[in-house]
PDB file of C-alpha atoms in Angstrom:
ATOM      1  CA  MET F   1     -29.830 -16.041  84.848  1.00 58.00           C
ATOM      2  CA  GLY F   2     -28.603 -17.093  81.304  1.00 78.00           C
ATOM      3  CA  SER F   3     -30.781 -18.924  80.572  1.00 88.00           C
ATOM      4  CA  PHE F   4     -34.033 -18.023  83.021  1.00 91.00           C
ATOM      5  CA  ALA F   5     -35.680 -16.270  79.887  1.00 93.00           C
ATOM      6  CA  ALA F   6     -35.624 -19.405  77.756  1.00 92.00           C
ATOM      7  CA  CYS F   7     -36.226 -21.998  80.613  1.00 93.00           C
ATOM      8  CA  SER F   8     -39.451 -19.365  81.317  1.00 94.00           C
ATOM      9  CA  MET F   9     -40.698 -19.550  77.897  1.00 95.00           C
ATOM     10  CA  LEU F  10     -40.205 -22.769  78.205  1.00 94.00           C
ATOM     11  CA  TYR F  11     -42.843 -22.860  80.710  1.00 95.00           C
ATOM     12  CA  HIS F  12     -45.427 -20.906  79.717  1.00 95.00           C
ATOM     13  CA  LEU F  13     -45.245 -22.918  76.729  1.00 95.00           C
ATOM     14  CA  LEU F  14     -45.624 -25.942  78.539  1.00 95.00           C
ATOM     15  CA  LEU F  15     -48.777 -24.233  81.061  1.00 95.00           C
ATOM     16  CA  GLN F  16     -50.298 -23.267  77.554  1.00 94.00           C
ATOM     17  CA  THR F  17     -50.440 -27.658  76.496  1.00 94.00           C
ATOM     18  CA  VAL F  18     -51.417 -28.382  80.413  1.00 94.00           C
ATOM     19  CA  LYS F  19     -54.327 -25.954  79.552  1.00 93.00           C
ATOM     20  CA  THR F  20     -55.116 -27.159  76.565  1.00 94.00           C
ATOM     21  CA  LEU F  21     -55.644 -31.028  77.874  1.00 93.00           C
ATOM     22  CA  GLN F  22     -57.075 -30.442  80.827  1.00 92.00           C
ATOM     23  CA  SER F  23     -60.556 -28.241  78.038  1.00 91.00           C
ATOM     24  CA  ALA F  24     -60.211 -32.088  76.697  1.00 91.00           C
ATOM     25  CA  GLY F  25     -60.280 -33.848  79.382  1.00 91.00           C
ATOM     26  CA  VAL F  26     -56.424 -35.041  80.715  1.00 90.00           C
ATOM     27  CA  SER F  27     -55.422 -35.294  83.614  1.00 84.00           C
ATOM     28  CA  PRO F  28     -51.660 -33.820  83.306  1.00 83.00           C
ATOM     29  CA  GLY F  29     -48.769 -32.841  85.886  1.00 84.00           C
ATOM     30  CA  GLN F  30     -48.576 -29.531  86.183  1.00 89.00           C
ATOM     31  CA  PRO F  31     -44.833 -28.130  85.524  1.00 93.00           C
ATOM     32  CA  HIS F  32     -42.310 -25.993  88.280  1.00 94.00           C
ATOM     33  CA  LEU F  33     -40.421 -22.763  87.487  1.00 95.00           C
ATOM     34  CA  LEU F  34     -37.536 -23.522  89.053  1.00 94.00           C
ATOM     35  CA  GLN F  35     -34.247 -21.837  89.541  1.00 92.00           C
ATOM     36  CA  TYR F  36     -30.300 -22.208  90.536  1.00 91.00           C
ATOM     37  CA  ASN F  37     -26.838 -21.400  90.358  1.00 88.00           C
ATOM     38  CA  LEU F  38     -25.430 -24.352  88.980  1.00 85.00           C
ATOM     39  CA  ASN F  39     -21.670 -23.059  88.635  1.00 80.00           C
ATOM     40  CA  ASP F  40     -22.111 -22.739  92.512  1.00 78.00           C
ATOM     41  CA  GLY F  41     -21.579 -25.418  94.524  1.00 80.00           C
ATOM     42  CA  GLU F  42     -24.355 -25.305  97.215  1.00 88.00           C
ATOM     43  CA  ASP F  43     -27.019 -24.448  94.641  1.00 91.00           C
ATOM     44  CA  VAL F  44     -25.857 -27.777  92.375  1.00 92.00           C
ATOM     45  CA  GLU F  45     -26.217 -29.686  96.316  1.00 93.00           C
ATOM     46  CA  LYS F  46     -29.997 -27.534  96.949  1.00 94.00           C
ATOM     47  CA  ALA F  47     -31.583 -28.183  93.015  1.00 94.00           C
ATOM     48  CA  VAL F  48     -30.414 -32.080  93.711  1.00 95.00           C
ATOM     49  CA  ASN F  49     -32.222 -32.077  97.464  1.00 94.00           C
ATOM     50  CA  ASP F  50     -35.122 -30.470  96.092  1.00 95.00           C
ATOM     51  CA  LEU F  51     -35.464 -32.506  93.072  1.00 95.00           C
ATOM     52  CA  SER F  52     -35.264 -35.581  94.330  1.00 93.00           C
ATOM     53  CA  GLN F  53     -37.931 -34.967  96.481  1.00 92.00           C
ATOM     54  CA  ALA F  54     -40.014 -33.484  94.409  1.00 90.00           C
ATOM     55  CA  ALA F  55     -39.921 -36.710  92.604  1.00 89.00           C
ATOM     56  CA  ILE F  56     -43.265 -38.671  92.209  1.00 76.00           C
ATOM     57  CA  GLY F  57     -43.338 -42.659  92.991  1.00 77.00           C
ATOM     58  CA  GLU F  58     -38.994 -43.091  91.921  1.00 74.00           C
ATOM     59  CA  SER F  59     -39.418 -40.892  88.215  1.00 85.00           C
ATOM     60  CA  LEU F  60     -38.773 -37.773  87.521  1.00 92.00           C
ATOM     61  CA  TYR F  61     -38.670 -35.055  84.853  1.00 93.00           C
ATOM     62  CA  VAL F  62     -36.758 -32.325  84.021  1.00 95.00           C
ATOM     63  CA  ILE F  63     -36.121 -29.579  81.275  1.00 95.00           C
ATOM     64  CA  ALA F  64     -33.311 -27.607  81.230  1.00 92.00           C
ATOM     65  CA  ASP F  65     -32.462 -25.358  78.148  1.00 91.00           C
ATOM     66  CA  GLU F  66     -29.898 -22.987  77.757  1.00 88.00           C
ATOM     67  CA  ALA F  67     -27.291 -25.221  80.102  1.00 86.00           C
ATOM     68  CA  GLY F  68     -24.465 -25.418  80.969  1.00 74.00           C
ATOM     69  CA  PRO F  69     -21.509 -23.045  80.977  1.00 69.00           C
ATOM     70  CA  GLU F  70     -19.785 -21.976  77.539  1.00 65.00           C
ATOM     71  CA  TYR F  71     -16.226 -22.088  79.802  1.00 66.00           C
ATOM     72  CA  ILE F  72     -14.808 -25.712  80.782  1.00 62.00           C
ATOM     73  CA  SER F  73     -16.842 -26.745  83.648  1.00 72.00           C
ATOM     74  CA  LYS F  74     -18.087 -29.932  85.192  1.00 83.00           C
ATOM     75  CA  SER F  75     -20.707 -28.379  87.543  1.00 87.00           C
ATOM     76  CA  PHE F  76     -23.582 -29.637  84.971  1.00 89.00           C
ATOM     77  CA  GLN F  77     -22.534 -32.997  84.565  1.00 90.00           C
ATOM     78  CA  THR F  78     -22.117 -33.199  88.366  1.00 91.00           C
ATOM     79  CA  PHE F  79     -24.990 -31.636  88.912  1.00 93.00           C
ATOM     80  CA  CYS F  80     -27.063 -34.509  86.404  1.00 93.00           C
ATOM     81  CA  GLU F  81     -24.419 -37.437  87.589  1.00 94.00           C
ATOM     82  CA  LEU F  82     -26.197 -36.411  91.670  1.00 95.00           C
ATOM     83  CA  LEU F  83     -29.702 -36.508  90.406  1.00 95.00           C
ATOM     84  CA  LEU F  84     -29.762 -39.270  88.682  1.00 94.00           C
ATOM     85  CA  THR F  85     -28.111 -41.724  91.765  1.00 93.00           C
ATOM     86  CA  GLN F  86     -31.220 -39.759  93.854  1.00 93.00           C
ATOM     87  CA  VAL F  87     -33.866 -40.700  90.622  1.00 93.00           C
ATOM     88  CA  PRO F  88     -33.332 -43.801  89.433  1.00 88.00           C
ATOM     89  CA  HIS F  89     -36.094 -43.175  87.006  1.00 91.00           C
ATOM     90  CA  LEU F  90     -35.473 -39.795  86.087  1.00 94.00           C
ATOM     91  CA  HIS F  91     -36.063 -38.668  82.835  1.00 95.00           C
ATOM     92  CA  LEU F  92     -33.773 -35.203  81.681  1.00 95.00           C
ATOM     93  CA  TRP F  93     -33.444 -33.167  78.894  1.00 95.00           C
ATOM     94  CA  ALA F  94     -30.925 -30.214  78.109  1.00 93.00           C
ATOM     95  CA  ALA F  95     -30.122 -28.136  75.509  1.00 93.00           C
ATOM     96  CA  SER F  96     -27.413 -25.956  74.756  1.00 90.00           C
ATOM     97  CA  CYS F  97     -25.372 -24.492  71.726  1.00 90.00           C
ATOM     98  CA  PHE F  98     -22.050 -25.221  73.623  1.00 88.00           C
ATOM     99  CA  HIS F  99     -20.684 -29.311  73.089  1.00 85.00           C
ATOM    100  CA  GLY F 100     -19.270 -31.236  75.856  1.00 81.00           C
ATOM    101  CA  HIS F 101     -21.755 -30.827  78.685  1.00 81.00           C
ATOM    102  CA  ALA F 102     -23.480 -33.699  78.900  1.00 87.00           C
ATOM    103  CA  PRO F 103     -22.147 -36.104  81.927  1.00 90.00           C
ATOM    104  CA  ALA F 104     -19.789 -39.528  79.761  1.00 90.00           C
ATOM    105  CA  GLY F 105     -22.591 -42.580  78.426  1.00 92.00           C
ATOM    106  CA  TRP F 106     -25.893 -40.050  78.209  1.00 94.00           C
ATOM    107  CA  GLN F 107     -27.110 -40.224  75.002  1.00 95.00           C
ATOM    108  CA  VAL F 108     -26.121 -36.855  72.845  1.00 94.00           C
ATOM    109  CA  GLU F 109     -28.034 -35.695  69.021  1.00 95.00           C
ATOM    110  CA  CYS F 110     -26.317 -32.688  67.724  1.00 94.00           C
ATOM    111  CA  LEU F 111     -28.665 -30.483  65.814  1.00 93.00           C
ATOM    112  CA  THR F 112     -27.218 -28.396  63.481  1.00 94.00           C
ATOM    113  CA  ARG F 113     -29.408 -27.532  61.093  1.00 94.00           C
ATOM    114  CA  PRO F 114     -30.406 -24.012  60.947  1.00 92.00           C
ATOM    115  CA  LEU F 115     -33.691 -23.843  61.013  1.00 89.00           C
ATOM    116  CA  ARG F 116     -34.735 -20.419  62.484  1.00 89.00           C
ATOM    117  CA  SER F 117     -33.086 -17.610  60.985  1.00 94.00           C
ATOM    118  CA  THR F 118     -32.177 -16.585  57.570  1.00 95.00           C
ATOM    119  CA  PRO F 119     -28.832 -17.700  55.696  1.00 96.00           C
ATOM    120  CA  VAL F 120     -28.426 -14.253  55.764  1.00 96.00           C
ATOM    121  CA  VAL F 121     -28.418 -14.147  59.645  1.00 96.00           C
ATOM    122  CA  VAL F 122     -26.541 -16.973  59.777  1.00 96.00           C
ATOM    123  CA  ARG F 123     -23.875 -16.228  57.403  1.00 95.00           C
ATOM    124  CA  GLU F 124     -23.113 -13.579  59.967  1.00 94.00           C
ATOM    125  CA  VAL F 125     -23.571 -15.711  63.552  1.00 95.00           C
ATOM    126  CA  GLU F 126     -20.692 -18.792  61.699  1.00 94.00           C
ATOM    127  CA  GLN F 127     -17.997 -16.460  61.702  1.00 93.00           C
ATOM    128  CA  ASP F 128     -18.072 -16.586  65.089  1.00 92.00           C
ATOM    129  CA  GLU F 129     -14.555 -17.950  66.522  1.00 91.00           C
ATOM    130  CA  TRP F 130     -16.403 -19.857  69.307  1.00 90.00           C
ATOM    131  CA  ILE F 131     -17.034 -21.616  65.908  1.00 92.00           C
ATOM    132  CA  THR F 132     -14.660 -21.189  63.384  1.00 92.00           C
ATOM    133  CA  ARG F 133     -11.755 -21.203  66.049  1.00 91.00           C
ATOM    134  CA  HIS F 134     -12.165 -22.121  69.554  1.00 88.00           C
ATOM    135  CA  ARG F 135     -15.233 -24.982  68.442  1.00 89.00           C
ATOM    136  CA  LEU F 136     -16.565 -24.465  71.553  1.00 88.00           C
ATOM    137  CA  VAL F 137     -19.566 -24.819  69.657  1.00 92.00           C
ATOM    138  CA  LEU F 138     -20.566 -27.103  66.908  1.00 94.00           C
ATOM    139  CA  PRO F 139     -21.084 -25.121  63.151  1.00 95.00           C
ATOM    140  CA  TYR F 140     -23.767 -25.057  60.788  1.00 94.00           C
ATOM    141  CA  ARG F 141     -25.078 -27.886  58.262  1.00 93.00           C
ATOM    142  CA  GLU F 142     -26.827 -27.080  55.427  1.00 90.00           C
ATOM    143  CA  ARG F 143     -30.221 -26.308  55.994  1.00 87.00           C
ATOM    144  CA  GLY F 144     -32.253 -29.521  54.301  1.00 84.00           C
ATOM    145  CA  GLY F 145     -34.872 -27.820  53.119  1.00 84.00           C
ATOM    146  CA  PRO F 146     -35.701 -24.987  50.164  1.00 83.00           C
ATOM    147  CA  ASP F 147     -34.759 -21.230  50.898  1.00 81.00           C
ATOM    148  CA  HIS F 148     -37.456 -18.989  49.600  1.00 80.00           C
ATOM    149  CA  THR F 149     -35.876 -15.896  50.750  1.00 87.00           C
ATOM    150  CA  ASP F 150     -32.022 -15.054  51.241  1.00 93.00           C
ATOM    151  CA  GLY F 151     -33.775 -12.344  53.172  1.00 94.00           C
ATOM    152  CA  PRO F 152     -33.420  -8.426  54.319  1.00 95.00           C
ATOM    153  CA  PRO F 153     -30.232  -7.201  53.678  1.00 96.00           C
ATOM    154  CA  VAL F 154     -27.895  -6.528  57.332  1.00 96.00           C
ATOM    155  CA  THR F 155     -28.481  -2.772  57.927  1.00 97.00           C
ATOM    156  CA  ARG F 156     -25.414  -1.141  58.853  1.00 95.00           C
ATOM    157  CA  LEU F 157     -25.277   2.562  61.076  1.00 95.00           C
ATOM    158  CA  TYR F 158     -22.466   4.045  61.941  1.00 92.00           C
ATOM    159  CA  HIS F 159     -21.960   6.406  65.179  1.00 92.00           C
ATOM    160  CA  ARG F 160     -19.844   9.107  63.679  1.00 90.00           C
ATOM    161  CA  GLY F 161     -20.494  12.436  61.266  1.00 89.00           C
ATOM    162  CA  GLN F 162     -22.619  15.647  62.788  1.00 91.00           C
ATOM    163  CA  GLY F 163     -25.087  15.428  65.016  1.00 93.00           C
ATOM    164  CA  HIS F 164     -23.511  12.176  66.910  1.00 94.00           C
ATOM    165  CA  SER F 165     -21.973  12.669  70.406  1.00 91.00           C
ATOM    166  CA  GLY F 166     -20.670   9.947  72.468  1.00 89.00           C
ATOM    167  CA  ARG F 167     -18.004   7.873  73.046  1.00 87.00           C
ATOM    168  CA  ARG F 168     -20.310   5.218  71.945  1.00 88.00           C
ATOM    169  CA  PRO F 169     -24.169   4.581  69.749  1.00 91.00           C
ATOM    170  CA  GLY F 170     -25.256   3.504  73.446  1.00 90.00           C
ATOM    171  CA  ASP F 171     -24.248   7.222  74.171  1.00 91.00           C
ATOM    172  CA  CYS F 172     -25.976   9.441  70.747  1.00 94.00           C
ATOM    173  CA  ILE F 173     -29.629  10.207  71.522  1.00 96.00           C
ATOM    174  CA  THR F 174     -28.911  10.628  66.328  1.00 97.00           C
ATOM    175  CA  CYS F 175     -27.795   6.636  67.076  1.00 96.00           C
ATOM    176  CA  GLY F 176     -30.724   6.471  68.383  1.00 97.00           C
ATOM    177  CA  ARG F 177     -33.208   8.988  66.282  1.00 97.00           C
ATOM    178  CA  GLU F 178     -31.130   6.433  62.819  1.00 97.00           C
ATOM    179  CA  VAL F 179     -32.471   3.316  64.542  1.00 97.00           C
ATOM    180  CA  ALA F 180     -36.012   4.983  65.473  1.00 97.00           C
ATOM    181  CA  THR F 181     -35.814   5.663  61.995  1.00 97.00           C
ATOM    182  CA  PHE F 182     -35.337   2.662  60.522  1.00 97.00           C
ATOM    183  CA  LEU F 183     -37.166   0.719  63.141  1.00 97.00           C
ATOM    184  CA  HIS F 184     -40.650   2.226  62.192  1.00 96.00           C
ATOM    185  CA  SER F 185     -39.564   1.646  58.295  1.00 95.00           C
ATOM    186  CA  LEU F 186     -39.899  -2.037  59.048  1.00 95.00           C
ATOM    187  CA  ARG F 187     -43.624  -1.296  60.207  1.00 91.00           C
ATOM    188  CA  ASP F 188     -44.533  -0.610  57.011  1.00 80.00           C
ATOM    189  CA  GLY F 189     -44.535  -1.130  53.283  1.00 59.00           C
ATOM    190  CA  ALA F 190     -42.315  -3.163  51.051  1.00 51.00           C
ATOM    191  CA  ARG F 191     -39.713  -3.878  54.241  1.00 55.00           C
ATOM    192  CA  ALA F 192     -43.080  -5.354  56.347  1.00 53.00           C
ATOM    193  CA  GLN F 193     -43.245  -7.908  53.314  1.00 51.00           C
ATOM    194  CA  ILE F 194     -40.080  -8.964  53.881  1.00 52.00           C
ATOM    195  CA  LEU F 195     -39.877  -9.801  57.405  1.00 58.00           C
ATOM    196  CA  THR F 196     -43.804 -11.518  57.083  1.00 52.00           C
ATOM    197  CA  THR F 197     -42.215 -14.483  54.688  1.00 50.00           C
ATOM    198  CA  SER F 198     -41.104 -17.269  56.548  1.00 49.00           C
ATOM    199  CA  THR F 199     -37.410 -18.760  54.930  1.00 52.00           C
ATOM    200  CA  LEU F 200     -38.545 -22.442  54.908  1.00 51.00           C
ATOM    201  CA  GLU F 201     -42.750 -21.920  54.224  1.00 52.00           C
ATOM    202  CA  GLY F 202     -42.702 -19.626  51.317  1.00 54.00           C
ATOM    203  CA  PRO F 203     -45.268 -15.850  52.185  1.00 52.00           C
ATOM    204  CA  THR F 204     -46.960 -16.117  55.046  1.00 50.00           C
ATOM    205  CA  SER F 205     -50.153 -14.084  55.989  1.00 49.00           C
ATOM    206  CA  SER F 206     -49.019 -13.025  59.272  1.00 55.00           C
ATOM    207  CA  PRO F 207     -49.918  -9.580  61.088  1.00 65.00           C
ATOM    208  CA  LYS F 208     -48.089  -6.687  60.901  1.00 83.00           C
ATOM    209  CA  LEU F 209     -44.897  -6.065  62.520  1.00 94.00           C
ATOM    210  CA  GLN F 210     -45.352  -4.823  65.588  1.00 96.00           C
ATOM    211  CA  TRP F 211     -42.848  -4.549  68.654  1.00 97.00           C
ATOM    212  CA  ARG F 212     -42.667  -6.607  70.253  1.00 97.00           C
ATOM    213  CA  ASP F 213     -41.241  -8.737  67.454  1.00 97.00           C
ATOM    214  CA  MET F 214     -38.152  -6.000  68.121  1.00 97.00           C
ATOM    215  CA  LEU F 215     -35.219  -6.452  70.880  1.00 97.00           C
ATOM    216  CA  VAL F 216     -32.654  -4.386  71.204  1.00 97.00           C
ATOM    217  CA  LEU F 217     -29.255  -6.060  72.183  1.00 95.00           C
ATOM    218  CA  CYS F 218     -26.658  -4.598  74.062  1.00 89.00           C
ATOM    219  CA  TRP F 219     -23.066  -6.045  75.296  1.00 80.00           C
ATOM    220  CA  GLY F 220     -23.686  -4.492  78.480  1.00 78.00           C
ATOM    221  CA  GLN F 221     -25.967  -3.038  81.042  1.00 83.00           C
ATOM    222  CA  ALA F 222     -28.474  -0.412  79.636  1.00 87.00           C
ATOM    223  CA  THR F 223     -30.316   2.219  80.910  1.00 91.00           C
ATOM    224  CA  MET F 224     -32.536   4.356  80.752  1.00 93.00           C
ATOM    225  CA  ASP F 225     -31.153   7.392  80.731  1.00 93.00           C
ATOM    226  CA  MET F 226     -28.752   6.207  77.839  1.00 93.00           C
ATOM    227  CA  GLY F 227     -28.745   8.647  75.138  1.00 94.00           C
ATOM    228  CA  MET F 228     -29.712   5.994  71.903  1.00 95.00           C
ATOM    229  CA  ILE F 229     -32.740   4.889  74.219  1.00 96.00           C
ATOM    230  CA  THR F 230     -33.586   9.233  74.576  1.00 97.00           C
ATOM    231  CA  GLY F 231     -33.533   9.290  70.509  1.00 97.00           C
ATOM    232  CA  LEU F 232     -35.349   6.440  70.260  1.00 98.00           C
ATOM    233  CA  GLN F 233     -38.169   7.824  72.510  1.00 97.00           C
ATOM    234  CA  GLU F 234     -37.945  11.048  70.686  1.00 97.00           C
ATOM    235  CA  ALA F 235     -38.819   9.452  67.771  1.00 97.00           C
ATOM    236  CA  GLY F 236     -41.857   7.553  68.881  1.00 97.00           C
ATOM    237  CA  ILE F 237     -40.939   3.881  69.847  1.00 97.00           C
ATOM    238  CA  PRO F 238     -42.050   2.051  72.920  1.00 98.00           C
ATOM    239  CA  VAL F 239     -38.996   1.023  74.604  1.00 97.00           C
ATOM    240  CA  ARG F 240     -38.506   0.101  78.026  1.00 97.00           C
ATOM    241  CA  VAL F 241     -34.806  -1.674  79.069  1.00 96.00           C
ATOM    242  CA  MET F 242     -34.666  -5.174  80.379  1.00 95.00           C
ATOM    243  CA  THR F 243     -34.365  -5.847  84.574  1.00 93.00           C
ATOM    244  CA  ASP F 244     -34.654  -9.268  86.042  1.00 90.00           C
ATOM    245  CA  ASP F 245     -38.104  -8.259  86.854  1.00 94.00           C
ATOM    246  CA  ASP F 246     -39.091  -7.907  83.820  1.00 95.00           C
ATOM    247  CA  ILE F 247     -38.024 -11.106  82.248  1.00 93.00           C
ATOM    248  CA  GLU F 248     -40.948 -13.565  82.231  1.00 94.00           C
ATOM    249  CA  ASP F 249     -42.421 -10.280  80.177  1.00 96.00           C
ATOM    250  CA  VAL F 250     -39.427 -10.458  77.693  1.00 96.00           C
ATOM    251  CA  ALA F 251     -39.728 -14.597  78.060  1.00 94.00           C
ATOM    252  CA  THR F 252     -43.438 -14.100  76.263  1.00 94.00           C
ATOM    253  CA  ALA F 253     -43.414 -11.427  74.525  1.00 95.00           C
ATOM    254  CA  ARG F 254     -45.975  -9.808  76.749  1.00 95.00           C
ATOM    255  CA  SER F 255     -46.009  -6.412  76.555  1.00 97.00           C
ATOM    256  CA  ASP F 256     -46.026  -4.444  72.529  1.00 97.00           C
ATOM    257  CA  VAL F 257     -42.516  -2.538  73.834  1.00 98.00           C
ATOM    258  CA  VAL F 258     -38.997  -2.677  71.911  1.00 98.00           C
ATOM    259  CA  TRP F 259     -37.402  -4.323  75.050  1.00 97.00           C
ATOM    260  CA  VAL F 260     -33.428  -3.104  75.127  1.00 96.00           C
ATOM    261  CA  VAL F 261     -31.628  -6.178  76.763  1.00 93.00           C
ATOM    262  CA  ASP F 262     -27.820  -7.363  77.829  1.00 90.00           C
ATOM    263  CA  THR F 263     -27.571 -10.092  75.600  1.00 87.00           C
ATOM    264  CA  ASN F 264     -26.832 -12.516  78.238  1.00 85.00           C
ATOM    265  CA  GLY F 265     -29.721 -12.135  79.926  1.00 85.00           C
ATOM    266  CA  VAL F 266     -32.394 -13.099  77.125  1.00 89.00           C
ATOM    267  CA  ARG F 267     -29.938 -15.926  75.958  1.00 89.00           C
ATOM    268  CA  GLY F 268     -32.276 -18.444  73.788  1.00 89.00           C
ATOM    269  CA  LEU F 269     -35.316 -15.682  72.564  1.00 94.00           C
ATOM    270  CA  GLU F 270     -35.730 -15.073  68.986  1.00 95.00           C
ATOM    271  CA  ARG F 271     -37.107 -12.223  67.894  1.00 97.00           C
ATOM    272  CA  LYS F 272     -37.804 -11.389  63.912  1.00 96.00           C
ATOM    273  CA  VAL F 273     -36.267  -7.763  64.216  1.00 97.00           C
ATOM    274  CA  VAL F 274     -32.732  -7.897  66.259  1.00 97.00           C
ATOM    275  CA  VAL F 275     -30.739  -4.623  66.305  1.00 97.00           C
ATOM    276  CA  CYS F 276     -27.064  -4.522  68.320  1.00 95.00           C
ATOM    277  CA  VAL F 277     -25.685  -2.478  70.119  1.00 92.00           C
ATOM    278  CA  GLU F 278     -21.429  -1.395  71.099  1.00 81.00           C
ATOM    279  CA  LEU F 279     -22.051  -0.686  74.429  1.00 69.00           C
ATOM    280  CA  ASP F 280     -19.016  -1.314  76.183  1.00 64.00           C
ATOM    281  CA  PRO F 281     -16.291   1.516  75.267  1.00 60.00           C
ATOM    282  CA  THR F 282     -14.076  -1.748  75.217  1.00 67.00           C
ATOM    283  CA  PHE F 283     -16.103  -4.275  73.160  1.00 71.00           C
ATOM    284  CA  ASN F 284     -15.134  -5.103  69.431  1.00 76.00           C
ATOM    285  CA  ILE F 285     -19.332  -6.411  68.130  1.00 74.00           C
ATOM    286  CA  LEU F 286     -18.004  -8.550  65.380  1.00 76.00           C
ATOM    287  CA  SER F 287     -15.300  -9.998  68.333  1.00 76.00           C
ATOM    288  CA  SER F 288     -16.826 -13.392  70.149  1.00 72.00           C
ATOM    289  CA  PRO F 289     -18.853 -14.088  71.691  1.00 82.00           C
ATOM    290  CA  ALA F 290     -21.377 -11.133  69.938  1.00 81.00           C
ATOM    291  CA  ARG F 291     -21.939 -12.889  67.009  1.00 88.00           C
ATOM    292  CA  LEU F 292     -23.108 -15.853  68.349  1.00 90.00           C
ATOM    293  CA  LEU F 293     -24.643 -14.659  71.588  1.00 89.00           C
ATOM    294  CA  SER F 294     -26.476 -11.531  69.908  1.00 92.00           C
ATOM    295  CA  MET F 295     -27.175 -12.228  65.868  1.00 94.00           C
ATOM    296  CA  SER F 296     -28.170 -15.427  66.075  1.00 94.00           C
ATOM    297  CA  ARG F 297     -31.446 -14.331  68.598  1.00 94.00           C
ATOM    298  CA  CYS F 298     -32.566 -13.170  65.313  1.00 97.00           C
ATOM    299  CA  THR F 299     -34.735 -14.357  62.289  1.00 96.00           C
ATOM    300  CA  SER F 300     -34.835 -12.381  59.750  1.00 95.00           C
ATOM    301  CA  GLN F 301     -33.835  -8.690  60.038  1.00 97.00           C
ATOM    302  CA  LEU F 302     -30.531  -7.578  61.898  1.00 97.00           C
ATOM    303  CA  VAL F 303     -29.271  -4.315  62.356  1.00 97.00           C
ATOM    304  CA  ILE F 304     -25.423  -3.712  63.741  1.00 94.00           C
ATOM    305  CA  VAL F 305     -24.619  -0.278  64.916  1.00 94.00           C
ATOM    306  CA  PHE F 306     -20.955   0.613  64.811  1.00 90.00           C
ATOM    307  CA  ALA F 307     -18.685   3.070  66.928  1.00 85.00           C
ATOM    308  CA  THR F 308     -17.169   3.390  64.071  1.00 75.00           C
ATOM    309  CA  ASP F 309     -15.998   1.628  60.192  1.00 58.00           C
TER     310      ASP F 309
END
């Protein structure tokens, strides 16, 4: 499920391209969004059978975003190799932040220039042990272009002091109110101008920051009765918890709301403002893979809500 949001976003972008071509008198093919669990042997076999039958004239075009698991597994390589035996003229593009999932002999390009996030966010992400110690993810290299801004400083909030309750920020109404106060401030004045400035291109004429530009990420399952969400709602933040039925809405940023999501549910998506919350009492938000999988979703303003100092 971790890849479904990113693939859904790509699917809708392709649909827009198809409509544009059709309006210009071109008749392109139609994209299809398919979902399989490639960690399951039966699903791998089903995917190969379905796709080989869909091939037209022995040709097939497949895009797999967020492909391959982070742990050692040969299931994705098996899928690719089996599909190639069934479809001689296979065109398959797969993307993953984890290296080592491509079948032997297949062309690989390592894209490690940090073009999306601001330098201040990149510095947080690149401290992840999956990059520095375990080497599951290749380190960033130089951007190769000017940085017109370092980006707004990371905001750190803490679950402590008068009025705070519960074991973790996710349980705390006061933490929700403090996050809400900060999010409201981002839509007004100087902060809003910072967030509508492109790191590579300098100032832009971007519209006012919207709620859909924000995302609250939790390491663990969020629920609407959490204290954090109650605090956000009481402060006037339009907030919703993503379910499986909402993935397409979140991927396309259709609704102008602040989505609260389990980090694993939105791999590959990005927002200008990302709030990372310590939700699971056993999990440290600064440990692997929270930096890599949650903080990297942020393109500008990163907010971290800690349980303790």
